[in-house]
Amino acid sequence: ITAGTTKQQRFPRIDAETLLPVAETADPAHLNLDDWYPPGHGDLYDTLKLLDPKLMDRFEAEGRDLLFISNGDNLGGVLDLRLLKLLASGEYDFFTEVVPKLARDKKGGTIIEYQGRLKVLEVAEVPPQHLAEFVGMEKFKVFCTNNVWLRIPEMKTHLDLDIIVNRKSLRGKPVIQLETALGAALQFYPRSCAVKVPRVRYAPVKACSDLLLISSDLYMVDHGTLVKDNPD
């Protein structure tokens, strides 16, 4: 296995009151890194195709044309040969994995149909008056995992992905981060779909409580893959 890295873009955080960049300079020699942020995992497409073409050239030289992407904190996001076979069949150029929604799934997205195409709807895009409906269990029954599969030759760039307004605090002052999501590219691929997968393929570790759950005897690791030891 060959491991490599790539460098994502960085954008300046925005002062929520003045709507001006917090960063005082873009000079690499005088950067305050706290004033900058990575603009979400939706930036990966431009990062790979435009900012790191050598990596893409290496993929092409090695004959690699299928790509699986997953969040680093999702311990369930591992290679699945059945999904790989679906992508290799050529039926789809892009698809994203979704899982049955649980009550705790609030910060993230679901799948809707918009203007005749599938689209990821993120919680940050939902008006306050419809938020309870969005996080409820009645209308939206699946949740996006950010596990994405795509054919490299068909990878698109400069996509007009929906902007997520992420509000943070920096040195005691409110700031804004404008981000994009990986799965939001779904609507730009005519040959795309959402694939419902078992819940075990979505096991994010974002808090100590998540880590305790993964470390419990509810799960076990089988040849590098996280599986539920107790189906109940």
Short mmCIF file of C-alpha atoms in Angstrom, two decimals, residues 110-121 140 186-187:
data_model
loop_
_atom_site.label_atom_id
_atom_site.label_comp_id
_atom_site.label_asym_id
_atom_site.label_seq_id
_atom_site.Cartn_x
_atom_site.Cartn_y
_atom_site.Cartn_z
CA THR A 110 -30.23 14.00 3.77
CA ILE A 111 -31.28 13.31 0.17
CA ILE A 112 -34.04 15.18 -1.64
CA GLU A 113 -35.16 15.43 -5.27
CA TYR A 114 -34.77 18.94 -6.69
CA GLN A 115 -35.47 19.98 -10.28
CA GLY A 116 -35.47 16.35 -11.39
CA ARG A 117 -32.14 15.43 -9.77
CA LEU A 118 -31.01 14.04 -6.45
CA LYS A 119 -29.53 16.64 -4.12
CA VAL A 120 -27.97 16.66 -0.65
CA LEU A 121 -29.83 18.98 1.73
CA PHE A 140 -36.53 12.32 6.13
CA LEU A 186 -24.25 14.58 -6.34
CA GLN A 187 -26.60 16.94 -8.22
#
